[in-house]
């Protein structure tokens, strides 16, 4: 039995433009609705998806759009697999690239800074539920592929490993179209 976690295709939105913390909220909304790069992934990624008995996606359009690149329709789109929410940012005095803001906001959240720790606790709980759901499906269908997001995949992977699953193969790291294959204990 195996679970394959695959990160979506590259989103076509500038992440180097300098913006304020307050503008970051608008940028995230734009990112969630931006088109993707329709370049095909590696043959290995395509094989993992096409050979899975069940293919799932988050409810964010970039995941189902990524699957459409290789003519695959997800069996289910589920918000349980959506990316980790970022804390709402405020402030207009400092301008950084959205890529830098993403890193800073995630680090703040992971370190438990202020109200941001609540978002991390909620994300970990969602990852636990997502892992349990994936395991439930794989017990019936033998192989499940999930097209999702780097942050949530990181948490789901940690939860699968906590439950005894082993990452037996990976490719692309945390980059777009990157994947990890987990085998049951």
Short mmCIF file of N, CA and C in Angstrom, two decimals:
data_model
loop_
_atom_site.label_atom_id
_atom_site.label_comp_id
_atom_site.label_asym_id
_atom_site.label_seq_id
_atom_site.Cartn_x
_atom_site.Cartn_y
_atom_site.Cartn_z
N UNK A 1 0.84 -1.18 0.00
CA UNK A 1 0.00 0.00 0.00
C UNK A 1 0.89 1.24 0.00
N UNK A 2 0.46 2.24 -0.78
CA UNK A 2 1.28 3.45 -0.85
C UNK A 2 0.44 4.71 -0.99
N UNK A 3 0.99 5.79 -0.44
CA UNK A 3 0.41 7.13 -0.55
C UNK A 3 1.47 8.01 -1.20
N UNK A 4 1.08 8.70 -2.27
CA UNK A 4 1.99 9.59 -2.98
C UNK A 4 1.52 11.02 -2.79
N UNK A 5 2.38 11.86 -2.25
CA UNK A 5 2.09 13.28 -2.07
C UNK A 5 2.84 14.06 -3.15
N UNK A 6 2.12 14.84 -3.95
CA UNK A 6 2.72 15.57 -5.06
C UNK A 6 2.35 17.05 -4.94
N UNK A 7 3.34 17.90 -5.09
CA UNK A 7 3.08 19.35 -5.04
C UNK A 7 2.64 19.83 -6.42
N UNK A 8 1.73 20.76 -6.44
CA UNK A 8 1.15 21.33 -7.65
C UNK A 8 2.19 21.98 -8.56
N UNK A 9 1.77 22.29 -9.79
CA UNK A 9 2.61 22.99 -10.76
C UNK A 9 2.90 24.42 -10.29
N UNK A 10 3.87 25.04 -10.91
CA UNK A 10 4.24 26.41 -10.58
C UNK A 10 3.09 27.37 -10.88
N UNK A 11 2.83 28.25 -9.94
CA UNK A 11 1.80 29.27 -10.10
C UNK A 11 2.43 30.48 -10.80
N UNK A 12 1.71 31.00 -11.80
CA UNK A 12 2.23 32.13 -12.58
C UNK A 12 1.84 33.46 -11.93
N UNK A 13 2.59 33.80 -10.90
CA UNK A 13 2.38 35.06 -10.20
C UNK A 13 3.74 35.52 -9.68
N UNK A 14 4.04 36.78 -9.89
CA UNK A 14 5.33 37.33 -9.48
C UNK A 14 5.47 37.27 -7.96
N UNK A 15 6.51 36.60 -7.48
CA UNK A 15 6.73 36.55 -6.04
C UNK A 15 7.98 37.31 -5.63
N UNK A 16 8.49 38.14 -6.54
CA UNK A 16 9.69 38.93 -6.25
C UNK A 16 9.38 40.41 -6.07
N UNK A 17 8.18 40.85 -6.47
CA UNK A 17 7.80 42.25 -6.33
C UNK A 17 7.74 42.60 -4.85
N UNK A 18 8.24 43.78 -4.50
CA UNK A 18 8.25 44.24 -3.11
C UNK A 18 6.87 44.74 -2.71
N UNK A 19 6.35 44.19 -1.60
CA UNK A 19 5.04 44.58 -1.09
C UNK A 19 5.13 44.74 0.43
N UNK A 20 4.12 45.41 0.99
CA UNK A 20 4.05 45.56 2.44
C UNK A 20 3.36 44.34 3.05
N UNK A 21 3.46 44.21 4.35
CA UNK A 21 2.79 43.11 5.05
C UNK A 21 1.28 43.17 4.80
N UNK A 22 0.70 44.36 4.84
CA UNK A 22 -0.74 44.51 4.61
C UNK A 22 -1.13 44.06 3.20
N UNK A 23 -0.25 44.28 2.22
CA UNK A 23 -0.55 43.87 0.85
C UNK A 23 -0.42 42.36 0.66
N UNK A 24 0.21 41.69 1.61
CA UNK A 24 0.42 40.25 1.50
C UNK A 24 -0.90 39.49 1.47
N UNK A 25 -1.89 39.98 2.21
CA UNK A 25 -3.19 39.30 2.22
C UNK A 25 -3.81 39.28 0.82
N UNK A 26 -3.69 40.40 0.11
CA UNK A 26 -4.20 40.49 -1.26
C UNK A 26 -3.39 39.59 -2.19
N UNK A 27 -2.07 39.54 -1.98
CA UNK A 27 -1.21 38.69 -2.80
C UNK A 27 -1.60 37.21 -2.65
N UNK A 28 -1.85 36.77 -1.41
CA UNK A 28 -2.24 35.38 -1.17
C UNK A 28 -3.54 35.07 -1.91
N UNK A 29 -4.49 35.97 -1.85
CA UNK A 29 -5.76 35.77 -2.56
C UNK A 29 -5.52 35.67 -4.07
N UNK A 30 -4.66 36.52 -4.61
CA UNK A 30 -4.33 36.46 -6.04
C UNK A 30 -3.63 35.15 -6.37
N UNK A 31 -2.73 34.70 -5.51
CA UNK A 31 -2.01 33.43 -5.71
C UNK A 31 -3.00 32.26 -5.76
N UNK A 32 -4.00 32.31 -4.90
CA UNK A 32 -4.99 31.22 -4.85
C UNK A 32 -5.85 31.15 -6.11
N UNK A 33 -5.86 32.19 -6.92
CA UNK A 33 -6.68 32.20 -8.14
C UNK A 33 -5.86 32.36 -9.42
N UNK A 34 -4.54 32.39 -9.29
CA UNK A 34 -3.67 32.60 -10.45
C UNK A 34 -3.57 31.33 -11.31
N UNK A 35 -3.31 31.49 -12.60
CA UNK A 35 -3.11 30.33 -13.46
C UNK A 35 -1.77 29.64 -13.15
N UNK A 36 -1.62 28.42 -13.66
CA UNK A 36 -0.39 27.67 -13.44
C UNK A 36 0.41 27.55 -14.73
N UNK A 37 1.67 27.22 -14.59
CA UNK A 37 2.52 26.88 -15.72
C UNK A 37 2.08 25.49 -16.19
N UNK A 38 1.72 25.37 -17.45
CA UNK A 38 1.16 24.12 -17.97
C UNK A 38 2.22 23.19 -18.55
N UNK A 39 3.49 23.41 -18.20
CA UNK A 39 4.57 22.52 -18.62
C UNK A 39 4.38 21.17 -17.95
N UNK A 40 4.55 20.10 -18.72
CA UNK A 40 4.39 18.76 -18.17
C UNK A 40 5.42 18.47 -17.08
N UNK A 41 5.03 17.71 -16.05
CA UNK A 41 6.00 17.28 -15.05
C UNK A 41 6.85 16.14 -15.60
N UNK A 42 7.72 15.63 -14.77
CA UNK A 42 8.57 14.51 -15.18
C UNK A 42 7.71 13.27 -15.47
N UNK A 43 8.27 12.36 -16.23
CA UNK A 43 7.58 11.10 -16.53
C UNK A 43 7.30 10.32 -15.26
N UNK A 44 8.20 10.42 -14.29
CA UNK A 44 8.01 9.72 -13.02
C UNK A 44 6.78 10.23 -12.27
N UNK A 45 6.60 11.55 -12.25
CA UNK A 45 5.42 12.12 -11.59
C UNK A 45 4.15 11.68 -12.31
N UNK A 46 4.17 11.75 -13.63
CA UNK A 46 3.01 11.32 -14.41
C UNK A 46 2.69 9.86 -14.12
N UNK A 47 3.71 9.01 -14.08
CA UNK A 47 3.50 7.58 -13.81
C UNK A 47 2.88 7.38 -12.43
N UNK A 48 3.40 8.07 -11.42
CA UNK A 48 2.84 7.92 -10.07
C UNK A 48 1.35 8.30 -10.04
N UNK A 49 1.00 9.36 -10.71
CA UNK A 49 -0.40 9.79 -10.72
C UNK A 49 -1.26 8.82 -11.51
N UNK A 50 -0.83 8.45 -12.69
CA UNK A 50 -1.64 7.58 -13.56
C UNK A 50 -1.80 6.17 -12.98
N UNK A 51 -0.81 5.70 -12.22
CA UNK A 51 -0.88 4.35 -11.66
C UNK A 51 -1.64 4.29 -10.34
N UNK A 52 -1.92 5.42 -9.73
CA UNK A 52 -2.66 5.43 -8.47
C UNK A 52 -4.10 5.01 -8.71
N UNK A 53 -4.64 4.25 -7.80
CA UNK A 53 -6.03 3.81 -7.92
C UNK A 53 -7.02 4.92 -7.57
N UNK A 54 -6.57 5.85 -6.74
CA UNK A 54 -7.39 7.00 -6.37
C UNK A 54 -6.51 8.25 -6.44
N UNK A 55 -7.02 9.30 -7.08
CA UNK A 55 -6.31 10.57 -7.16
C UNK A 55 -7.18 11.64 -6.51
N UNK A 56 -6.59 12.36 -5.57
CA UNK A 56 -7.28 13.41 -4.83
C UNK A 56 -6.59 14.74 -5.06
N UNK A 57 -7.29 15.82 -4.77
CA UNK A 57 -6.72 17.17 -4.87
C UNK A 57 -7.31 18.03 -3.76
N UNK A 58 -6.59 19.09 -3.42
CA UNK A 58 -7.15 20.06 -2.49
C UNK A 58 -8.27 20.80 -3.24
N UNK A 59 -8.98 21.65 -2.54
CA UNK A 59 -10.05 22.39 -3.21
C UNK A 59 -9.54 23.67 -3.88
N UNK A 60 -8.24 23.97 -3.73
CA UNK A 60 -7.67 25.14 -4.41
C UNK A 60 -7.40 24.79 -5.87
N UNK A 61 -7.74 25.70 -6.77
CA UNK A 61 -7.74 25.40 -8.21
C UNK A 61 -6.38 24.98 -8.76
N UNK A 62 -5.29 25.43 -8.16
CA UNK A 62 -3.98 25.08 -8.73
C UNK A 62 -3.70 23.58 -8.69
N UNK A 63 -4.36 22.85 -7.79
CA UNK A 63 -4.12 21.40 -7.74
C UNK A 63 -4.90 20.67 -8.83
N UNK A 64 -6.17 20.98 -8.99
CA UNK A 64 -6.93 20.33 -10.07
C UNK A 64 -6.45 20.81 -11.44
N UNK A 65 -6.01 22.06 -11.54
CA UNK A 65 -5.42 22.56 -12.80
C UNK A 65 -4.15 21.79 -13.13
N UNK A 66 -3.35 21.47 -12.10
CA UNK A 66 -2.13 20.69 -12.32
C UNK A 66 -2.46 19.30 -12.84
N UNK A 67 -3.47 18.68 -12.27
CA UNK A 67 -3.88 17.35 -12.75
C UNK A 67 -4.41 17.42 -14.18
N UNK A 68 -5.08 18.50 -14.52
CA UNK A 68 -5.63 18.66 -15.87
C UNK A 68 -4.52 18.71 -16.92
N UNK A 69 -3.33 19.17 -16.53
CA UNK A 69 -2.19 19.22 -17.45
C UNK A 69 -1.89 17.82 -17.99
N UNK A 70 -2.13 16.81 -17.17
CA UNK A 70 -1.86 15.43 -17.61
C UNK A 70 -3.16 14.63 -17.81
N UNK A 71 -4.25 15.35 -18.05
CA UNK A 71 -5.55 14.75 -18.35
C UNK A 71 -6.05 13.80 -17.27
N UNK A 72 -5.92 14.22 -16.02
CA UNK A 72 -6.43 13.43 -14.90
C UNK A 72 -7.44 14.28 -14.14
N UNK A 73 -8.56 13.69 -13.85
CA UNK A 73 -9.61 14.34 -13.05
C UNK A 73 -9.55 13.75 -11.64
N UNK A 74 -9.44 14.59 -10.61
CA UNK A 74 -9.40 14.04 -9.26
C UNK A 74 -10.73 13.39 -8.89
N UNK A 75 -10.65 12.32 -8.15
CA UNK A 75 -11.86 11.67 -7.65
C UNK A 75 -12.59 12.59 -6.68
N UNK A 76 -11.80 13.38 -5.97
CA UNK A 76 -12.37 14.27 -4.95
C UNK A 76 -11.48 15.48 -4.78
N UNK A 77 -12.12 16.65 -4.61
CA UNK A 77 -11.43 17.88 -4.23
C UNK A 77 -11.86 18.18 -2.80
N UNK A 78 -10.89 18.29 -1.90
CA UNK A 78 -11.24 18.37 -0.50
C UNK A 78 -10.40 19.46 0.19
N UNK A 79 -11.07 20.38 0.89
CA UNK A 79 -10.38 21.47 1.57
C UNK A 79 -9.51 20.98 2.73
N UNK A 80 -9.71 19.76 3.15
CA UNK A 80 -8.87 19.15 4.19
C UNK A 80 -7.40 19.19 3.77
N UNK A 81 -7.15 19.12 2.45
CA UNK A 81 -5.79 19.08 1.91
C UNK A 81 -5.26 20.45 1.50
N UNK A 82 -6.03 21.52 1.72
CA UNK A 82 -5.58 22.87 1.33
C UNK A 82 -4.31 23.26 2.07
N UNK A 83 -3.61 24.24 1.50
CA UNK A 83 -2.37 24.72 2.09
C UNK A 83 -2.62 25.28 3.49
N UNK A 84 -1.58 25.27 4.30
CA UNK A 84 -1.63 25.84 5.65
C UNK A 84 -1.97 27.32 5.53
N UNK A 85 -2.92 27.77 6.33
CA UNK A 85 -3.27 29.19 6.33
C UNK A 85 -2.12 30.00 6.91
N UNK A 86 -1.94 31.18 6.36
CA UNK A 86 -0.93 32.10 6.88
C UNK A 86 -1.60 33.08 7.83
N UNK A 87 -0.86 33.55 8.82
CA UNK A 87 -1.43 34.58 9.69
C UNK A 87 -1.66 35.85 8.90
N UNK A 88 -2.68 36.60 9.29
CA UNK A 88 -2.94 37.87 8.62
C UNK A 88 -1.83 38.84 8.98
N UNK A 89 -1.28 39.46 7.95
CA UNK A 89 -0.18 40.39 8.16
C UNK A 89 -0.68 41.82 8.15
N UNK A 90 -0.04 42.66 8.96
CA UNK A 90 -0.39 44.08 9.02
C UNK A 90 0.88 44.89 9.00
N UNK A 91 0.76 46.08 8.51
CA UNK A 91 1.92 46.99 8.50
C UNK A 91 2.22 47.48 7.10
N UNK A 92 2.65 48.73 7.03
CA UNK A 92 2.95 49.33 5.73
C UNK A 92 4.35 49.93 5.69
N UNK A 93 5.12 49.76 6.74
CA UNK A 93 6.42 50.42 6.82
C UNK A 93 7.55 49.63 6.18
N UNK A 94 7.39 48.34 5.98
CA UNK A 94 8.46 47.51 5.44
C UNK A 94 7.99 46.82 4.16
N UNK A 95 8.79 46.91 3.11
CA UNK A 95 8.46 46.25 1.85
C UNK A 95 9.47 45.13 1.60
N UNK A 96 8.93 43.93 1.40
CA UNK A 96 9.74 42.75 1.09
C UNK A 96 9.06 42.01 -0.05
N UNK A 97 9.77 41.09 -0.66
CA UNK A 97 9.13 40.27 -1.70
C UNK A 97 8.11 39.35 -1.04
N UNK A 98 7.08 38.95 -1.79
CA UNK A 98 6.07 38.04 -1.23
C UNK A 98 6.72 36.72 -0.82
N UNK A 99 7.75 36.31 -1.54
CA UNK A 99 8.47 35.08 -1.19
C UNK A 99 9.09 35.21 0.21
N UNK A 100 9.66 36.38 0.50
CA UNK A 100 10.26 36.62 1.82
C UNK A 100 9.18 36.70 2.89
N UNK A 101 8.06 37.38 2.59
CA UNK A 101 6.96 37.45 3.55
C UNK A 101 6.44 36.04 3.86
N UNK A 102 6.31 35.19 2.83
CA UNK A 102 5.85 33.82 3.06
C UNK A 102 6.76 33.11 4.05
N UNK A 103 8.04 33.23 3.84
CA UNK A 103 9.02 32.58 4.72
C UNK A 103 8.90 33.13 6.14
N UNK A 104 8.87 34.45 6.29
CA UNK A 104 8.79 35.06 7.61
C UNK A 104 7.50 34.68 8.34
N UNK A 105 6.37 34.76 7.63
CA UNK A 105 5.09 34.44 8.26
C UNK A 105 5.02 32.97 8.68
N UNK A 106 5.55 32.09 7.84
CA UNK A 106 5.56 30.66 8.20
C UNK A 106 6.47 30.40 9.40
N UNK A 107 7.63 31.03 9.41
CA UNK A 107 8.53 30.87 10.56
C UNK A 107 7.90 31.39 11.84
N UNK A 108 7.22 32.53 11.75
CA UNK A 108 6.53 33.07 12.92
C UNK A 108 5.46 32.10 13.40
N UNK A 109 4.71 31.54 12.47
CA UNK A 109 3.64 30.61 12.83
C UNK A 109 4.23 29.35 13.47
N UNK A 110 5.28 28.79 12.86
CA UNK A 110 5.88 27.56 13.37
C UNK A 110 6.54 27.76 14.73
N UNK A 111 7.01 28.98 14.99
CA UNK A 111 7.65 29.24 16.28
C UNK A 111 6.64 29.60 17.37
N UNK A 112 5.37 29.66 17.00
CA UNK A 112 4.34 29.93 17.98
C UNK A 112 4.21 31.39 18.38
N UNK A 113 4.63 32.29 17.52
CA UNK A 113 4.60 33.71 17.81
C UNK A 113 3.17 34.22 17.88
N UNK A 114 2.75 34.69 19.05
CA UNK A 114 1.42 35.29 19.23
C UNK A 114 0.29 34.38 18.82
N UNK A 115 -0.70 34.95 18.15
CA UNK A 115 -1.88 34.21 17.73
C UNK A 115 -1.56 33.20 16.62
N UNK A 116 -0.38 33.35 16.03
CA UNK A 116 -0.02 32.51 14.90
C UNK A 116 0.10 31.04 15.30
N UNK A 117 0.39 30.75 16.58
CA UNK A 117 0.53 29.36 17.02
C UNK A 117 -0.81 28.63 16.89
N UNK A 118 -1.92 29.34 17.01
CA UNK A 118 -3.24 28.73 16.85
C UNK A 118 -3.39 28.19 15.42
N UNK A 119 -2.90 28.94 14.44
CA UNK A 119 -2.96 28.47 13.05
C UNK A 119 -2.16 27.18 12.87
N UNK A 120 -1.00 27.11 13.51
CA UNK A 120 -0.16 25.92 13.41
C UNK A 120 -0.85 24.73 14.08
N UNK A 121 -1.43 24.95 15.24
CA UNK A 121 -2.15 23.87 15.93
C UNK A 121 -3.29 23.37 15.07
N UNK A 122 -4.03 24.30 14.47
CA UNK A 122 -5.13 23.90 13.58
C UNK A 122 -4.62 23.15 12.36
N UNK A 123 -3.51 23.60 11.79
CA UNK A 123 -2.93 22.93 10.62
C UNK A 123 -2.48 21.51 10.97
N UNK A 124 -1.86 21.35 12.14
CA UNK A 124 -1.43 20.01 12.56
C UNK A 124 -2.64 19.08 12.75
N UNK A 125 -3.72 19.61 13.29
CA UNK A 125 -4.92 18.80 13.46
C UNK A 125 -5.51 18.41 12.11
N UNK A 126 -5.51 19.35 11.18
CA UNK A 126 -6.01 19.06 9.83
C UNK A 126 -5.13 18.02 9.14
N UNK A 127 -3.81 18.11 9.35
CA UNK A 127 -2.88 17.12 8.77
C UNK A 127 -3.13 15.74 9.36
N UNK A 128 -3.44 15.69 10.63
CA UNK A 128 -3.76 14.40 11.27
C UNK A 128 -5.02 13.81 10.64
N UNK A 129 -6.05 14.63 10.47
CA UNK A 129 -7.29 14.16 9.84
C UNK A 129 -7.05 13.76 8.39
N UNK A 130 -6.24 14.53 7.68
CA UNK A 130 -5.92 14.22 6.28
C UNK A 130 -5.19 12.88 6.19
N UNK A 131 -4.24 12.66 7.08
CA UNK A 131 -3.48 11.39 7.09
C UNK A 131 -4.41 10.21 7.37
N UNK A 132 -5.28 10.38 8.33
CA UNK A 132 -6.23 9.30 8.66
C UNK A 132 -7.14 9.00 7.46
N UNK A 133 -7.56 10.04 6.77
CA UNK A 133 -8.42 9.85 5.60
C UNK A 133 -7.66 9.15 4.47
N UNK A 134 -6.42 9.56 4.23
CA UNK A 134 -5.61 8.90 3.20
C UNK A 134 -5.39 7.43 3.53
N UNK A 135 -5.10 7.14 4.79
CA UNK A 135 -4.89 5.74 5.21
C UNK A 135 -6.18 4.95 5.05
N UNK A 136 -7.31 5.54 5.39
CA UNK A 136 -8.61 4.88 5.19
C UNK A 136 -8.79 4.52 3.72
N UNK A 137 -8.51 5.46 2.83
CA UNK A 137 -8.66 5.20 1.39
C UNK A 137 -7.67 4.16 0.88
N UNK A 138 -6.44 4.23 1.33
CA UNK A 138 -5.42 3.30 0.83
C UNK A 138 -5.70 1.87 1.33
N UNK A 139 -6.36 1.73 2.47
CA UNK A 139 -6.72 0.40 2.96
C UNK A 139 -7.71 -0.29 2.03
N UNK A 140 -8.49 0.49 1.30
CA UNK A 140 -9.45 -0.06 0.35
C UNK A 140 -8.90 -0.10 -1.07
N UNK A 141 -8.12 0.91 -1.44
CA UNK A 141 -7.73 1.08 -2.84
C UNK A 141 -6.25 0.80 -3.15
N UNK A 142 -5.46 0.46 -2.15
CA UNK A 142 -4.04 0.10 -2.31
C UNK A 142 -3.10 1.26 -2.62
N UNK A 143 -3.49 2.19 -3.49
CA UNK A 143 -2.61 3.33 -3.77
C UNK A 143 -3.44 4.60 -3.97
N UNK A 144 -2.96 5.67 -3.34
CA UNK A 144 -3.65 6.95 -3.39
C UNK A 144 -2.60 8.03 -3.70
N UNK A 145 -2.92 8.88 -4.66
CA UNK A 145 -2.07 10.04 -4.97
C UNK A 145 -2.82 11.31 -4.59
N UNK A 146 -2.13 12.22 -3.92
CA UNK A 146 -2.72 13.49 -3.52
C UNK A 146 -1.95 14.63 -4.15
N UNK A 147 -2.63 15.42 -4.97
CA UNK A 147 -2.04 16.64 -5.52
C UNK A 147 -2.36 17.76 -4.54
N UNK A 148 -1.32 18.30 -3.93
CA UNK A 148 -1.56 19.29 -2.90
C UNK A 148 -0.48 20.34 -2.82
N UNK A 149 -0.09 20.68 -1.59
CA UNK A 149 0.72 21.86 -1.31
C UNK A 149 1.88 21.52 -0.39
N UNK A 150 2.99 22.23 -0.57
CA UNK A 150 4.21 21.95 0.16
C UNK A 150 4.08 21.95 1.68
N UNK A 151 3.49 23.00 2.23
CA UNK A 151 3.36 23.09 3.69
C UNK A 151 2.49 21.99 4.27
N UNK A 152 1.34 21.77 3.68
CA UNK A 152 0.45 20.72 4.19
C UNK A 152 1.05 19.34 3.96
N UNK A 153 1.72 19.14 2.83
CA UNK A 153 2.38 17.84 2.60
C UNK A 153 3.46 17.58 3.66
N UNK A 154 4.17 18.63 4.06
CA UNK A 154 5.18 18.47 5.09
C UNK A 154 4.55 17.95 6.38
N UNK A 155 3.42 18.56 6.78
CA UNK A 155 2.74 18.12 8.01
C UNK A 155 2.13 16.73 7.85
N UNK A 156 1.53 16.45 6.72
CA UNK A 156 0.94 15.12 6.48
C UNK A 156 2.05 14.07 6.49
N UNK A 157 3.17 14.37 5.84
CA UNK A 157 4.29 13.43 5.84
C UNK A 157 4.80 13.13 7.24
N UNK A 158 4.92 14.17 8.08
CA UNK A 158 5.34 13.97 9.46
C UNK A 158 4.35 13.08 10.21
N UNK A 159 3.07 13.29 9.96
CA UNK A 159 2.04 12.48 10.63
C UNK A 159 2.09 11.04 10.14
N UNK A 160 2.24 10.83 8.84
CA UNK A 160 2.35 9.46 8.31
C UNK A 160 3.55 8.75 8.94
N UNK A 161 4.67 9.44 9.02
CA UNK A 161 5.87 8.85 9.62
C UNK A 161 5.64 8.54 11.10
N UNK A 162 4.93 9.40 11.80
CA UNK A 162 4.61 9.15 13.20
C UNK A 162 3.79 7.88 13.35
N UNK A 163 2.97 7.59 12.33
CA UNK A 163 2.12 6.40 12.35
C UNK A 163 2.83 5.17 11.79
N UNK A 164 4.11 5.30 11.48
CA UNK A 164 4.89 4.15 11.05
C UNK A 164 5.12 4.02 9.55
N UNK A 165 4.55 4.93 8.76
CA UNK A 165 4.76 4.90 7.31
C UNK A 165 6.19 5.36 7.01
N UNK A 166 6.76 4.83 5.94
CA UNK A 166 8.12 5.17 5.54
C UNK A 166 8.13 5.86 4.19
N UNK A 167 8.89 6.96 4.09
CA UNK A 167 9.09 7.60 2.80
C UNK A 167 10.15 6.78 2.08
N UNK A 168 9.75 6.14 0.97
CA UNK A 168 10.65 5.23 0.27
C UNK A 168 11.22 5.85 -1.01
N UNK A 169 10.64 6.95 -1.44
CA UNK A 169 11.13 7.59 -2.65
C UNK A 169 10.68 9.04 -2.64
N UNK A 170 11.55 9.90 -3.18
CA UNK A 170 11.16 11.30 -3.33
C UNK A 170 11.88 11.90 -4.52
N UNK A 171 11.28 12.93 -5.07
CA UNK A 171 11.88 13.61 -6.21
C UNK A 171 11.44 15.06 -6.24
N UNK A 172 12.36 15.93 -6.58
CA UNK A 172 12.02 17.34 -6.71
C UNK A 172 11.98 18.12 -5.43
N UNK A 173 12.23 17.49 -4.29
CA UNK A 173 12.24 18.19 -3.02
C UNK A 173 10.92 18.91 -2.77
N UNK A 174 11.00 20.17 -2.34
CA UNK A 174 9.78 20.94 -2.07
C UNK A 174 9.38 21.80 -3.26
N UNK A 175 10.04 21.57 -4.40
CA UNK A 175 9.72 22.36 -5.60
C UNK A 175 8.40 21.92 -6.20
N UNK A 176 7.91 22.73 -7.13
CA UNK A 176 6.68 22.37 -7.83
C UNK A 176 6.89 21.04 -8.54
N UNK A 177 5.86 20.21 -8.51
CA UNK A 177 5.86 18.84 -9.03
C UNK A 177 6.76 17.90 -8.22
N UNK A 178 7.26 18.36 -7.08
CA UNK A 178 8.01 17.47 -6.20
C UNK A 178 7.07 16.43 -5.60
N UNK A 179 7.62 15.26 -5.24
CA UNK A 179 6.76 14.20 -4.72
C UNK A 179 7.49 13.38 -3.65
N UNK A 180 6.71 12.70 -2.85
CA UNK A 180 7.20 11.72 -1.88
C UNK A 180 6.24 10.52 -1.92
N UNK A 181 6.84 9.33 -1.89
CA UNK A 181 6.07 8.09 -1.87
C UNK A 181 6.23 7.46 -0.50
N UNK A 182 5.11 7.19 0.16
CA UNK A 182 5.10 6.57 1.49
C UNK A 182 4.53 5.16 1.38
N UNK A 183 5.18 4.21 2.05
CA UNK A 183 4.72 2.82 2.09
C UNK A 183 4.21 2.52 3.49
N UNK A 184 3.22 1.64 3.54
CA UNK A 184 2.61 1.30 4.83
C UNK A 184 3.57 0.49 5.70
N UNK A 185 3.34 0.56 7.02
CA UNK A 185 4.23 -0.17 7.94
C UNK A 185 4.04 -1.68 7.82
#
